PDB file of C-alpha atoms in Angstrom:
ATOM      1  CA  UNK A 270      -2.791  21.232   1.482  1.00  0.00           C
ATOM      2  CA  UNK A 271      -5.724  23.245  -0.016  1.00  0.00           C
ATOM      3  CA  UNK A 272      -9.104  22.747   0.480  1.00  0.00           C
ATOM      4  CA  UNK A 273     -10.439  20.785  -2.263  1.00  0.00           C
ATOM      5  CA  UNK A 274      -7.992  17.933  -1.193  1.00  0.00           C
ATOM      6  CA  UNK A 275      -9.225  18.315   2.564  1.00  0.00           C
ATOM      7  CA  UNK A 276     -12.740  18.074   1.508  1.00  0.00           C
ATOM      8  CA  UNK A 277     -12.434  15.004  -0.628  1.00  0.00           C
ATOM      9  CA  UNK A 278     -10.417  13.391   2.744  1.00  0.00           C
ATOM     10  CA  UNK A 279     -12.768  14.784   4.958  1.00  0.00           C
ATOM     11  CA  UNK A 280     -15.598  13.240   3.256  1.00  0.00           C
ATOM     12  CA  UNK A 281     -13.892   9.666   3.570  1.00  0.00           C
ATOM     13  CA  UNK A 282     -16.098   7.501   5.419  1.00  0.00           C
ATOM     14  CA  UNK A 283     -14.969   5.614   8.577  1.00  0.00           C
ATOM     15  CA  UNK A 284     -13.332   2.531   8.744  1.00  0.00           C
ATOM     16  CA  UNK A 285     -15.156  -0.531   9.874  1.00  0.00           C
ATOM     17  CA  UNK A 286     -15.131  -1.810  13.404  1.00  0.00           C
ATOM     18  CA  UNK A 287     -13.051  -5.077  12.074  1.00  0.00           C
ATOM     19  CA  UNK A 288     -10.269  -2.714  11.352  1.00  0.00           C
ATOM     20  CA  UNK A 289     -10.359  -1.305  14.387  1.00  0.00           C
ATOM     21  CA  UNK A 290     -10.163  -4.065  15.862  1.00  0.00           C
ATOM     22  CA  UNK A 291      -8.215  -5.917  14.150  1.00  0.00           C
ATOM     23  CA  UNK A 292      -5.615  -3.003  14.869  1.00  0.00           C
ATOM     24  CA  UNK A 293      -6.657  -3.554  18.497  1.00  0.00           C
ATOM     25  CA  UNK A 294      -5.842  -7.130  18.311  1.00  0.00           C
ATOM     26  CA  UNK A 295      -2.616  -6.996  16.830  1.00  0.00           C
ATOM     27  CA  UNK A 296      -1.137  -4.024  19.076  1.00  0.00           C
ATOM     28  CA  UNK A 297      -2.182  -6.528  21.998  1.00  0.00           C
ATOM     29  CA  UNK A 298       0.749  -8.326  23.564  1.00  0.00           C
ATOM     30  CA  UNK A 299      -1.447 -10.270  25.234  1.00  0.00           C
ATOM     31  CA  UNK A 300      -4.112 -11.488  21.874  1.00  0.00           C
ATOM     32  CA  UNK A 301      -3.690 -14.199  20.333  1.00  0.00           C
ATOM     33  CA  UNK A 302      -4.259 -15.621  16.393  1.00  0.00           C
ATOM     34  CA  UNK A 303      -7.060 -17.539  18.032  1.00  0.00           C
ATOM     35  CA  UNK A 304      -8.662 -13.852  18.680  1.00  0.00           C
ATOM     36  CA  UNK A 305      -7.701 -12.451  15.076  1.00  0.00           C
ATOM     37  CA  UNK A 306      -9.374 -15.685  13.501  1.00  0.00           C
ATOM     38  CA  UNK A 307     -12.437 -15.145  15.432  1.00  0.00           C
ATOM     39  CA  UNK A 308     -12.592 -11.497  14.310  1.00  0.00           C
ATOM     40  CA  UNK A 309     -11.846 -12.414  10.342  1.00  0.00           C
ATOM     41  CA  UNK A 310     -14.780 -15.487  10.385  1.00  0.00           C
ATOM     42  CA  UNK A 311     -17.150 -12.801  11.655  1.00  0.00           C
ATOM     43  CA  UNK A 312     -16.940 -11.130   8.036  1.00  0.00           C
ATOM     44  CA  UNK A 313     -18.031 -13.494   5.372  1.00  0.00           C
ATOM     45  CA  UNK A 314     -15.901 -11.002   2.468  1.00  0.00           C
ATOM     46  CA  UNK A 315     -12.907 -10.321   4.682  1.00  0.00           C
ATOM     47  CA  UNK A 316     -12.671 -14.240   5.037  1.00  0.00           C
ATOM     48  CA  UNK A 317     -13.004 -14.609   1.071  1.00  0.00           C
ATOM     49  CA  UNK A 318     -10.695 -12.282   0.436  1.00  0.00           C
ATOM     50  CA  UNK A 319      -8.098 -12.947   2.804  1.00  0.00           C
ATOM     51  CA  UNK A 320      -8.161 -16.926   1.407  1.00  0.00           C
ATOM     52  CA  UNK A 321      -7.857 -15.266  -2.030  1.00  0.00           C
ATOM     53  CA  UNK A 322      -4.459 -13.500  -1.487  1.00  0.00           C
ATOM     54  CA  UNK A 323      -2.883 -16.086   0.494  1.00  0.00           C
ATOM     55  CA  UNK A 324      -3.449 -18.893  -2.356  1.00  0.00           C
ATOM     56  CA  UNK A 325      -1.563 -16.444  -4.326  1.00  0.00           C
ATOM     57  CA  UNK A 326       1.606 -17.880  -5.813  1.00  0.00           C
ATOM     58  CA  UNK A 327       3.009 -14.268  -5.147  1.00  0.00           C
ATOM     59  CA  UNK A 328       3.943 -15.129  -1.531  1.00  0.00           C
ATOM     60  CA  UNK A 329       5.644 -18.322  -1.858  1.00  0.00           C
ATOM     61  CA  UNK A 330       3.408 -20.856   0.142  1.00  0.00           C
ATOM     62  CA  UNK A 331       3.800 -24.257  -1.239  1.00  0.00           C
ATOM     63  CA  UNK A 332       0.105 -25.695  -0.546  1.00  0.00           C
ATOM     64  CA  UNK A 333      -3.307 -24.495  -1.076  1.00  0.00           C
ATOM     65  CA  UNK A 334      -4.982 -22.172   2.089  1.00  0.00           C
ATOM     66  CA  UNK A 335      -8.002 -23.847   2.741  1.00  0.00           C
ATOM     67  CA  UNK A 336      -9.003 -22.108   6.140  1.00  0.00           C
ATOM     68  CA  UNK A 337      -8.473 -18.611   7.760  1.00  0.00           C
ATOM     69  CA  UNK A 338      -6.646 -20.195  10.656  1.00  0.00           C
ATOM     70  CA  UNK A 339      -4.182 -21.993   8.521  1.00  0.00           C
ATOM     71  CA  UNK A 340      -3.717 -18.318   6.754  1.00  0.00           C
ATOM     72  CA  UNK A 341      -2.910 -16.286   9.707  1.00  0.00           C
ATOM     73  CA  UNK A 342      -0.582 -18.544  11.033  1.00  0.00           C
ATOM     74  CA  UNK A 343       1.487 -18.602   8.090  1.00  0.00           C
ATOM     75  CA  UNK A 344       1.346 -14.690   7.493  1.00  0.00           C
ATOM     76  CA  UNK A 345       1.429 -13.808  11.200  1.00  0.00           C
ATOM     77  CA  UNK A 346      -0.587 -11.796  12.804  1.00  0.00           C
ATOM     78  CA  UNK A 347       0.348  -8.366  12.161  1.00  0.00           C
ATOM     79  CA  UNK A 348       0.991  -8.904   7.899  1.00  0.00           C
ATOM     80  CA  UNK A 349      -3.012  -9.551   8.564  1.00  0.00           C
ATOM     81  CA  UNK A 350      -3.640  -6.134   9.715  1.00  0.00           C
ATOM     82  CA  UNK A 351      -2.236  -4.680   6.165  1.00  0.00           C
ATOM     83  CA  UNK A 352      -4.686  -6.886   4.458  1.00  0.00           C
ATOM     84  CA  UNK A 353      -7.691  -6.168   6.449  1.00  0.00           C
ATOM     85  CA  UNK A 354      -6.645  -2.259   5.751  1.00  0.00           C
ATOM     86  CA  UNK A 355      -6.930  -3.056   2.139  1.00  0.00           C
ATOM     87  CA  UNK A 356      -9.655  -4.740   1.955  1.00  0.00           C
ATOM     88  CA  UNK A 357     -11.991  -1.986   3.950  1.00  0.00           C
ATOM     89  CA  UNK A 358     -10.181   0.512   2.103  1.00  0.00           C
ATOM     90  CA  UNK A 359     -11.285  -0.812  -1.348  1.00  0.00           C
ATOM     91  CA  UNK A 360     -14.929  -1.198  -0.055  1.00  0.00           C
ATOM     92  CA  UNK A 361     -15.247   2.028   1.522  1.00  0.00           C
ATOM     93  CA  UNK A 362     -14.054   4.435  -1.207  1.00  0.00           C
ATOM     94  CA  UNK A 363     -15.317   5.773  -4.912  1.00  0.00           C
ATOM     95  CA  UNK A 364     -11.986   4.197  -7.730  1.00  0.00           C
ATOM     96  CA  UNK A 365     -11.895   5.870 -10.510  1.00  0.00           C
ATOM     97  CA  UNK A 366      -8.444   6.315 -11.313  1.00  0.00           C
ATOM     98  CA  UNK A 367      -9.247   7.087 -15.024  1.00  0.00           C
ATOM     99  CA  UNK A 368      -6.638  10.291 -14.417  1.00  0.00           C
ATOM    100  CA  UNK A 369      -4.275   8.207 -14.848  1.00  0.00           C
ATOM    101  CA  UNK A 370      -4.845   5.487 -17.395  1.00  0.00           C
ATOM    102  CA  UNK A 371      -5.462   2.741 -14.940  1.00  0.00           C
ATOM    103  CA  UNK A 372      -8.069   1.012 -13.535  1.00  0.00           C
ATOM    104  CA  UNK A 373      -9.300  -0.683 -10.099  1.00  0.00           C
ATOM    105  CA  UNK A 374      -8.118  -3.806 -10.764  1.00  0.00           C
ATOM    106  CA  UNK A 375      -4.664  -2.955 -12.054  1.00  0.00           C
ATOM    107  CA  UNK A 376      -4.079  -0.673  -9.352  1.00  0.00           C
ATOM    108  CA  UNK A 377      -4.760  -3.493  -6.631  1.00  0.00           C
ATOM    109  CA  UNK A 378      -3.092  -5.589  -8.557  1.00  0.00           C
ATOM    110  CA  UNK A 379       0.176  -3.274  -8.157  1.00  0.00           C
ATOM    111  CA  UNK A 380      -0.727  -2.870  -3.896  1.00  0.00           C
ATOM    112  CA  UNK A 381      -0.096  -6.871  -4.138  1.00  0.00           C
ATOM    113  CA  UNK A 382       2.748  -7.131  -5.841  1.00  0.00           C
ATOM    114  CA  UNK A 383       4.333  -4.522  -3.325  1.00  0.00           C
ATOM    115  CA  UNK A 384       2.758  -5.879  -0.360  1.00  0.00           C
ATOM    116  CA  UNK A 385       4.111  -9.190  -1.271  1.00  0.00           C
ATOM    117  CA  UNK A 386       7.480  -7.981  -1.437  1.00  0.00           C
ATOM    118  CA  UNK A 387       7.422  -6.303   1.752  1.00  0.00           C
ATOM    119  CA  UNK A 388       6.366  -9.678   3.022  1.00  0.00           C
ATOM    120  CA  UNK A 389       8.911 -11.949   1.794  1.00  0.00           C
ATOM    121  CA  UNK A 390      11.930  -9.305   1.746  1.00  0.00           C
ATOM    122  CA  UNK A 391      10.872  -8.380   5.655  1.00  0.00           C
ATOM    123  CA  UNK A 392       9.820 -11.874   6.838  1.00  0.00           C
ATOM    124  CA  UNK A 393      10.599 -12.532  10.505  1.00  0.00           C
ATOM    125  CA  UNK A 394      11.863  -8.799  10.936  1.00  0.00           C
ATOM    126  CA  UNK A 395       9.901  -6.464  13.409  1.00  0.00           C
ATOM    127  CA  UNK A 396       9.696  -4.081  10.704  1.00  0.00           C
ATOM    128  CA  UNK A 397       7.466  -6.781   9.013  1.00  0.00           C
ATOM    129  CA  UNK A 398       4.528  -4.679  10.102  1.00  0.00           C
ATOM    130  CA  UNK A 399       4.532  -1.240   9.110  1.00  0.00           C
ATOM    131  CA  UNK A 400       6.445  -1.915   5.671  1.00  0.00           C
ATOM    132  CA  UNK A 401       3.545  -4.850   4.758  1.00  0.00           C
ATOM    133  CA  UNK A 402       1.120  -2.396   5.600  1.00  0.00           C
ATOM    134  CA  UNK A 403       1.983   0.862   4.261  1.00  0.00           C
ATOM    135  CA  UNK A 404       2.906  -1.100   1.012  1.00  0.00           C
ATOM    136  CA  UNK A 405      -0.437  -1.681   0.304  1.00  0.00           C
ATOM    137  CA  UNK A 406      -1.892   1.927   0.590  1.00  0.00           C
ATOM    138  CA  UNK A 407       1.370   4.174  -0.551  1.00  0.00           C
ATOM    139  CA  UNK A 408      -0.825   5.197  -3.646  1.00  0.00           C
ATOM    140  CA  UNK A 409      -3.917   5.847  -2.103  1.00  0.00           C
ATOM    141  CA  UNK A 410      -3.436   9.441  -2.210  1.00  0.00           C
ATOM    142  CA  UNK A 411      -3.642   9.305  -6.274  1.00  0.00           C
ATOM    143  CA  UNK A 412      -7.607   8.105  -5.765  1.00  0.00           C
ATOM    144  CA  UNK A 413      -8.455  11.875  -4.452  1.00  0.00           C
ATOM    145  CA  UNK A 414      -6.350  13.340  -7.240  1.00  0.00           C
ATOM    146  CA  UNK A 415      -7.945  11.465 -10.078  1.00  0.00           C
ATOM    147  CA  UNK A 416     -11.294  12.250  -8.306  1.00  0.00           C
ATOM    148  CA  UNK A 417     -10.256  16.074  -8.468  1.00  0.00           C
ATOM    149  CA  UNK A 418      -9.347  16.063 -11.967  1.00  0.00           C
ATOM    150  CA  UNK A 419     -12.318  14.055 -13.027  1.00  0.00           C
ATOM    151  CA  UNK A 420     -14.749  16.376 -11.517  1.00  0.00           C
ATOM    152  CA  UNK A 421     -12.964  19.728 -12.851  1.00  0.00           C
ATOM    153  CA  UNK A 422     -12.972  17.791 -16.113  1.00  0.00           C
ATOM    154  CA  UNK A 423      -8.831  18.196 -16.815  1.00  0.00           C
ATOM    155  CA  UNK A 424      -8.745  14.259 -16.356  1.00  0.00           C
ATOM    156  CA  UNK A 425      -8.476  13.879 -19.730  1.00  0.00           C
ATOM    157  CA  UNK A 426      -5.174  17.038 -19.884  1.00  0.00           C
ATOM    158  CA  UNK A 427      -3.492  15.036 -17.408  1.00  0.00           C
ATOM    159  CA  UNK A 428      -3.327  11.715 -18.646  1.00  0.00           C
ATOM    160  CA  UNK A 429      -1.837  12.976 -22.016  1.00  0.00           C
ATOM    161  CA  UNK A 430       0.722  15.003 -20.074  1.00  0.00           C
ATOM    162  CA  UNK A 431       1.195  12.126 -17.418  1.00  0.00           C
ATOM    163  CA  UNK A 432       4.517  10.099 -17.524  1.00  0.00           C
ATOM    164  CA  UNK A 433       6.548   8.229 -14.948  1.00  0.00           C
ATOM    165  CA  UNK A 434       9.365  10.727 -15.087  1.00  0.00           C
ATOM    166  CA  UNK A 435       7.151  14.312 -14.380  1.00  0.00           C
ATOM    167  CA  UNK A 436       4.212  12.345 -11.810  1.00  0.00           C
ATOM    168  CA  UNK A 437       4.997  14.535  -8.845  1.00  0.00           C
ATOM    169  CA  UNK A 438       5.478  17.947 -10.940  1.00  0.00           C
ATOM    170  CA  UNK A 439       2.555  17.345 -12.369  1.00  0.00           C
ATOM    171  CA  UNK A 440       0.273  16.454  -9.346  1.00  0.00           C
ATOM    172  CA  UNK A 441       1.878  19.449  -7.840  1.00  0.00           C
ATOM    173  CA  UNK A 442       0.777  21.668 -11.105  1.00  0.00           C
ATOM    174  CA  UNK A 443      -2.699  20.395 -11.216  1.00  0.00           C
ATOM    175  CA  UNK A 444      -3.715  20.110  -7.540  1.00  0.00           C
ATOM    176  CA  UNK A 445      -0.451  21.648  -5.479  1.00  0.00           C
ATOM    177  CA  UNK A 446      -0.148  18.481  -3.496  1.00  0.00           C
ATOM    178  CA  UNK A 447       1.698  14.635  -4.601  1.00  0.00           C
ATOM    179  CA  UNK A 448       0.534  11.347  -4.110  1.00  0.00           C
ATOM    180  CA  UNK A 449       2.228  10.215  -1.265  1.00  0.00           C
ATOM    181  CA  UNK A 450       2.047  13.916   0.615  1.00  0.00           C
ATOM    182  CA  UNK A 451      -2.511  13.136  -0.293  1.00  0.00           C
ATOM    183  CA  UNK A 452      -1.510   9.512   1.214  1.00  0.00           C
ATOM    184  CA  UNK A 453       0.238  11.300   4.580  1.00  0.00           C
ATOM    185  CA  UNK A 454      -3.436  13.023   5.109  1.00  0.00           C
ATOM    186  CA  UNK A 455      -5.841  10.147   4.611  1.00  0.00           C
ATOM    187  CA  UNK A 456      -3.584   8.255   7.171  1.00  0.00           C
ATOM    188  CA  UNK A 457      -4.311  11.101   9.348  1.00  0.00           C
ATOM    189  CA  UNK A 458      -7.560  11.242   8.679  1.00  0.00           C
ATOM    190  CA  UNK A 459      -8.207   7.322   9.756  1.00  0.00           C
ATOM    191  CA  UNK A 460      -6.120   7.531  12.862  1.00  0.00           C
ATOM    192  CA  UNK A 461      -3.700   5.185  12.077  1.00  0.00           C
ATOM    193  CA  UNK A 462      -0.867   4.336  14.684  1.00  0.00           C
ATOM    194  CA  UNK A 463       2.161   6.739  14.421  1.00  0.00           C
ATOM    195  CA  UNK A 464       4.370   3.776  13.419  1.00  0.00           C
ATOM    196  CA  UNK A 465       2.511   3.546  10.415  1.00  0.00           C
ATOM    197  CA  UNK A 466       1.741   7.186   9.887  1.00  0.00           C
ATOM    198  CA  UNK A 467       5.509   8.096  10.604  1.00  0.00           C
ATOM    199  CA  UNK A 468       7.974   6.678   7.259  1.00  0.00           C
ATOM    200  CA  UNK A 469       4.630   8.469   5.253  1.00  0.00           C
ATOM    201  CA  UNK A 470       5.236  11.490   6.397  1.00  0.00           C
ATOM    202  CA  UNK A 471       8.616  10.802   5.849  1.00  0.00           C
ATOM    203  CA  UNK A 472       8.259   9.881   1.801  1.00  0.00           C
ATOM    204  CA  UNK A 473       5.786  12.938   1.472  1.00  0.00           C
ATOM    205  CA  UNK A 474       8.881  15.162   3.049  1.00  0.00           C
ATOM    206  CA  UNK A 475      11.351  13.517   1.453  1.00  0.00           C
ATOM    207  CA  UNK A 476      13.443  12.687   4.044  1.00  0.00           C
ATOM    208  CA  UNK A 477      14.502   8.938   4.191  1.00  0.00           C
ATOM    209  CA  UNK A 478      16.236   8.995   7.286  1.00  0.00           C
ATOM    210  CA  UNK A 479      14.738   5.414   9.054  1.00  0.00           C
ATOM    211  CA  UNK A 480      14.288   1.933   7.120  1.00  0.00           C
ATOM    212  CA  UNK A 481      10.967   1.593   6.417  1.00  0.00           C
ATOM    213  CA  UNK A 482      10.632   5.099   4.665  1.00  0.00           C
ATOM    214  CA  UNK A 483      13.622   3.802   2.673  1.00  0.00           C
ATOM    215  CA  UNK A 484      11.922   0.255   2.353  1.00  0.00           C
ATOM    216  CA  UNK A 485       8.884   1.634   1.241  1.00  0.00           C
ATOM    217  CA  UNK A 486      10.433   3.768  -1.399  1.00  0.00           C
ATOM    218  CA  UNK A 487      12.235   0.689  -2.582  1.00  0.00           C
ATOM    219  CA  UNK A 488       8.799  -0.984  -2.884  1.00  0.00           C
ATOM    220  CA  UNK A 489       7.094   1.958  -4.726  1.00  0.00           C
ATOM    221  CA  UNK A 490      10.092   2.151  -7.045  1.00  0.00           C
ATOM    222  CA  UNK A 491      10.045  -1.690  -7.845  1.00  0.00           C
ATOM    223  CA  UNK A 492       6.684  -1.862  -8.561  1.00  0.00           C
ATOM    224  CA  UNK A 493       5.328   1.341 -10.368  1.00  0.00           C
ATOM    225  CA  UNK A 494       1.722   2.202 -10.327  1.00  0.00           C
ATOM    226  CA  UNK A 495       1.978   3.311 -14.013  1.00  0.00           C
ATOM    227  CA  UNK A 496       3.293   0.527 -14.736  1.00  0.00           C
ATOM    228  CA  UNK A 497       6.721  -1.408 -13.996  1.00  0.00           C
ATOM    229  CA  UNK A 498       9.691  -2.315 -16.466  1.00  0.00           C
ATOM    230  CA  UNK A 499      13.213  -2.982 -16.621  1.00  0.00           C
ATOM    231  CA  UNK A 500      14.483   0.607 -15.530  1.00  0.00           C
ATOM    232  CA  UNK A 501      12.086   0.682 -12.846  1.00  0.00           C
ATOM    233  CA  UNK A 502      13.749  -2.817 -11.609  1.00  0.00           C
ATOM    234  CA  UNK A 503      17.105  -1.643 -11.788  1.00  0.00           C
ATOM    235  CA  UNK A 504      16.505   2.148 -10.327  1.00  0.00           C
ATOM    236  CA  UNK A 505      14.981   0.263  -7.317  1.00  0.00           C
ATOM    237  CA  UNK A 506      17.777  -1.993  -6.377  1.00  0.00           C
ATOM    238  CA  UNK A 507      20.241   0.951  -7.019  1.00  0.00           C
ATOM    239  CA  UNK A 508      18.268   2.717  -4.356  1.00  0.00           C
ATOM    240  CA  UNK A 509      18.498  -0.163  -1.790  1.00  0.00           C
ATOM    241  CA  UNK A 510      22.173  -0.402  -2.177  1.00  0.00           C
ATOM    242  CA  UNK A 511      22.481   3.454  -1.427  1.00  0.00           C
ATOM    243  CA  UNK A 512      20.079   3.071   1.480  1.00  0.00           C
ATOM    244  CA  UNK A 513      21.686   0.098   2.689  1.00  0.00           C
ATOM    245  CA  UNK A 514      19.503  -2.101   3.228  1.00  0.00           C
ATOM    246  CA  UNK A 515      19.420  -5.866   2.622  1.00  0.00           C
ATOM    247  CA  UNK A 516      20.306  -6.907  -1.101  1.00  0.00           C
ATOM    248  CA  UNK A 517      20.259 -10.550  -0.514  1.00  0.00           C
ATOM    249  CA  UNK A 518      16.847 -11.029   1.009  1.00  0.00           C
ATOM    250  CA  UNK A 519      15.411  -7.986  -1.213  1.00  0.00           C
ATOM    251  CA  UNK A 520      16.609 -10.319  -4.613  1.00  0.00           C
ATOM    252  CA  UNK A 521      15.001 -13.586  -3.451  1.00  0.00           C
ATOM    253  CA  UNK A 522      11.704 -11.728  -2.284  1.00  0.00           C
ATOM    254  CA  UNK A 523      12.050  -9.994  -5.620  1.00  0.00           C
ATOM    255  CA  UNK A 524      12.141 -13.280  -7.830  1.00  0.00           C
ATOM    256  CA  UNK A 525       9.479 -14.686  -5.935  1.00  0.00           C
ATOM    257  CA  UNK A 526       7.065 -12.252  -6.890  1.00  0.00           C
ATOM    258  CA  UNK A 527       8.471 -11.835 -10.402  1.00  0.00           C
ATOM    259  CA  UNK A 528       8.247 -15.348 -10.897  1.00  0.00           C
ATOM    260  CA  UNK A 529       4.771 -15.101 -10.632  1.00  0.00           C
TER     261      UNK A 529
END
């Protein structure tokens, strides 16, 4: 990893005490959603938020989410810790993913879409946890690249080269590092738990050999950052029929998001 990329990761601020310990919290056998709730009401934008996504059509609940305790009990209590990730994560750094033709919003928008997958495909699995919450940060690494590329003012060269099909060989051209192998840092850099630092580092070394690295490269596929189509559909159930994994559940969790 060169330097430039360590500096820009480096310079990452901390993560707020609710993530910490909301992390705490759910790692606790003995916590409870009453002590999650109690931690979420405390922050005023981390309630808002959280209310926002669950009244989301994209993850299947039938009747408006009035309350935070009526939200974690129907997510769970670790899906939560994903979504308080996410949230501190888009609050504590710079967006400006101009690099590659997208903005803010349409890259959060894409973090849902996957997120919600993982959580209806993985629903009632113990795998629930890290899939949900890797989903939502698998591109994070692409922030620090655009941010690169901005400041060296070749922002501009890469879009017009970028495509779907030559991403990585690009990334790797214009800053010697991908996406997901940036992502595999910053997780580092944050301390996060080896379960969720683990099918990363397995993406960024391309070696899907458990089933949330395969999960999440299911996700990623599904639901393409530079935008998703057909191809992209049909590439990513391919891939979860080669990895094995559950076809059945993956198509219903599928056409719930999609039908939305």
């Amino acid at each position: 990893m060169n330097e430039k990329i360590l500096k820009r990761i480096n310079s990452l601020p901390p993560l707020p005490k609710s993530v910490l310990e909301v992390q705490r919290i759910t790692s606790d056998e003995n916590a409870s959603i009453k002590d999650l709730v109690k931690v979420i009401k405390e922050d005023p934008m981390l309630t808002a938020n959280l209310l926002k996504v669950a009244n989301s059509p994209l993850y299947g609940f039938a009747r408006e989410i009035k309350n935070v305790d009526r939200a974690v009990s129907l997510f769970g209590m670790t899906p939560i810790k994903g979504f308080v990730i996410s949230f501190a994560v888009r609050n504590s750094m710079k967006f400006d993913l101009s690099a590659y033709g997208i903005t803010e919003t349409m890259f959060h928008d894409v973090s849902i879409k996957r997120n919600a997958l993982a959580f209806n495909w993985y629903k009632g699995s113990k795998l629930l946890d890290v899939i949900a919450t890797d989903s939502f940060l698998l591109d994070i690494g692409a922030v620090i690249i655009s941010l690169i590329l901005i400041s060296e003012d070749k922002a501009d060269e890469f879009k017009t080269k970028l495509n779907k099909q030559n991403r990585e060989e690009l990334e790797k051209e214009y800053v010697e590092a991908t996406t997901i192998e940036i992502t595999y840092e910053i997780f580092k850099h944050w301390h996060f738990g080896d379960d969720l630092i683990a099918p990363i580092e397995n993406l960024a070394k391309n070696e899907l050999s458990n089933e949330s690295a395969c999960a999440l490269d299911v996700i990623r596929t599904m639901f393409n950052m530079l935008g998703e189509d057909e191809k992209d559909y049909k590439k990513a159930f391919e891939k979860a029929k080669n990895y094995n994994l559950n076809l059945e559940k993956l198509n219903k969790a599928f056409e719930i998001v999609k039908g939305n």
